[in-house]
mmCIF file of C-alpha atoms in Angstrom:
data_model
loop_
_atom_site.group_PDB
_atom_site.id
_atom_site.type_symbol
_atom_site.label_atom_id
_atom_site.label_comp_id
_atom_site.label_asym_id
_atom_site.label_seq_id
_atom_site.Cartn_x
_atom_site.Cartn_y
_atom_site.Cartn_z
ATOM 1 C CA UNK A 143 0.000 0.000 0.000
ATOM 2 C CA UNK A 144 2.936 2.335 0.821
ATOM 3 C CA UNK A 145 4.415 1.611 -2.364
ATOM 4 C CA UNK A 146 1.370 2.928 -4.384
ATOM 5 C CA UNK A 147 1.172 5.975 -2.355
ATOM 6 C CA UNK A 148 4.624 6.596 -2.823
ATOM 7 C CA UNK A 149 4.589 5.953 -6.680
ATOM 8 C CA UNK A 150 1.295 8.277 -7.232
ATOM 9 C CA UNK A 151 2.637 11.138 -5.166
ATOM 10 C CA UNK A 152 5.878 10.665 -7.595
ATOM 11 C CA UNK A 153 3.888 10.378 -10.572
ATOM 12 C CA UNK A 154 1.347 13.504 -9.397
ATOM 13 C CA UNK A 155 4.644 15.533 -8.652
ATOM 14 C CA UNK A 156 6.046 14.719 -12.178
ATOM 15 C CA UNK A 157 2.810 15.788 -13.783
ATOM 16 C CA UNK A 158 2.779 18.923 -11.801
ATOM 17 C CA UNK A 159 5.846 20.165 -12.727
ATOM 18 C CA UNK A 160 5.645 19.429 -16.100
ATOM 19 C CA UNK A 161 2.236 21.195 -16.553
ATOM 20 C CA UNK A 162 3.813 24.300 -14.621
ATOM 21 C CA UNK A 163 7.025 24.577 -16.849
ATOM 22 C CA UNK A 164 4.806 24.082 -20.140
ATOM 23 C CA UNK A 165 2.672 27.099 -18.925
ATOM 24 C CA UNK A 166 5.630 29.713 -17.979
ATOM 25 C CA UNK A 167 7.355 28.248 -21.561
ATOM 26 C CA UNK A 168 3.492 29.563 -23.194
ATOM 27 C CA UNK A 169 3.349 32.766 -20.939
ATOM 28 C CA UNK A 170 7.086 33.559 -22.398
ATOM 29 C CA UNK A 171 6.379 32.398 -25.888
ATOM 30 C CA UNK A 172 3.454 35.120 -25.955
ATOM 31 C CA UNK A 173 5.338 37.740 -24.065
ATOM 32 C CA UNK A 174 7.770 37.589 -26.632
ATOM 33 C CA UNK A 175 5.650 37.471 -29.735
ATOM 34 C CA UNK A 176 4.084 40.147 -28.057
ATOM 35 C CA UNK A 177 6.850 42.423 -27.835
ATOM 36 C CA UNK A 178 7.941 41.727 -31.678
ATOM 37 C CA UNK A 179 4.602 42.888 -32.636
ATOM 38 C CA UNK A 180 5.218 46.431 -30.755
ATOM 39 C CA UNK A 181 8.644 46.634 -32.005
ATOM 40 C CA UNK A 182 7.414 46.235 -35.399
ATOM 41 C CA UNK A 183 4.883 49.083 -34.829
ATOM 42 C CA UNK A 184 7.269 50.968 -32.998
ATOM 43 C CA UNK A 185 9.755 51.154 -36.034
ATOM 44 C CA UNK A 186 7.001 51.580 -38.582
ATOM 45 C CA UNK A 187 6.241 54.817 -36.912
ATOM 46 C CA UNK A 188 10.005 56.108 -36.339
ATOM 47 C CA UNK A 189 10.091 55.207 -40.305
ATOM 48 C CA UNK A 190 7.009 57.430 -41.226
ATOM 49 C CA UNK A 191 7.898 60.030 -38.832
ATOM 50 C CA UNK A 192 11.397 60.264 -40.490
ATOM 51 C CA UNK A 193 9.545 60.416 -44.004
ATOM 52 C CA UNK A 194 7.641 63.459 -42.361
ATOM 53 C CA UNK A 195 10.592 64.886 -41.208
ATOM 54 C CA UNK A 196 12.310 64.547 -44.668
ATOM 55 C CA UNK A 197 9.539 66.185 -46.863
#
């Protein structure tokens, strides 16, 4: 019976950690793609800006 216990606690602790690393990997992942996206805008409007400036 010990042996069980033991073995799902393992197994429950293995799952657990797993699940929390895949969901701070996601949360980074769209952090990141996030931030492209602005610095995309971001230069897009330094570019037109500078096209202002130049006319």
């Amino acid at each position: 019976m010990k042996e069980n216990t033991n073995k799902l606690i393992i197994s429950f602790t293995i799952v657990a950690v797993v699940a929390i690393i895949s969901i701070m990997i996601c949360c980074l992942a769209a952090l990141g793609y996030n931030s492209r996206i602005s610095m995309e805008i971001e230069k897009i409007e330094v570019e037109s800006q500078s096209n202002f400036n130049q006319t």
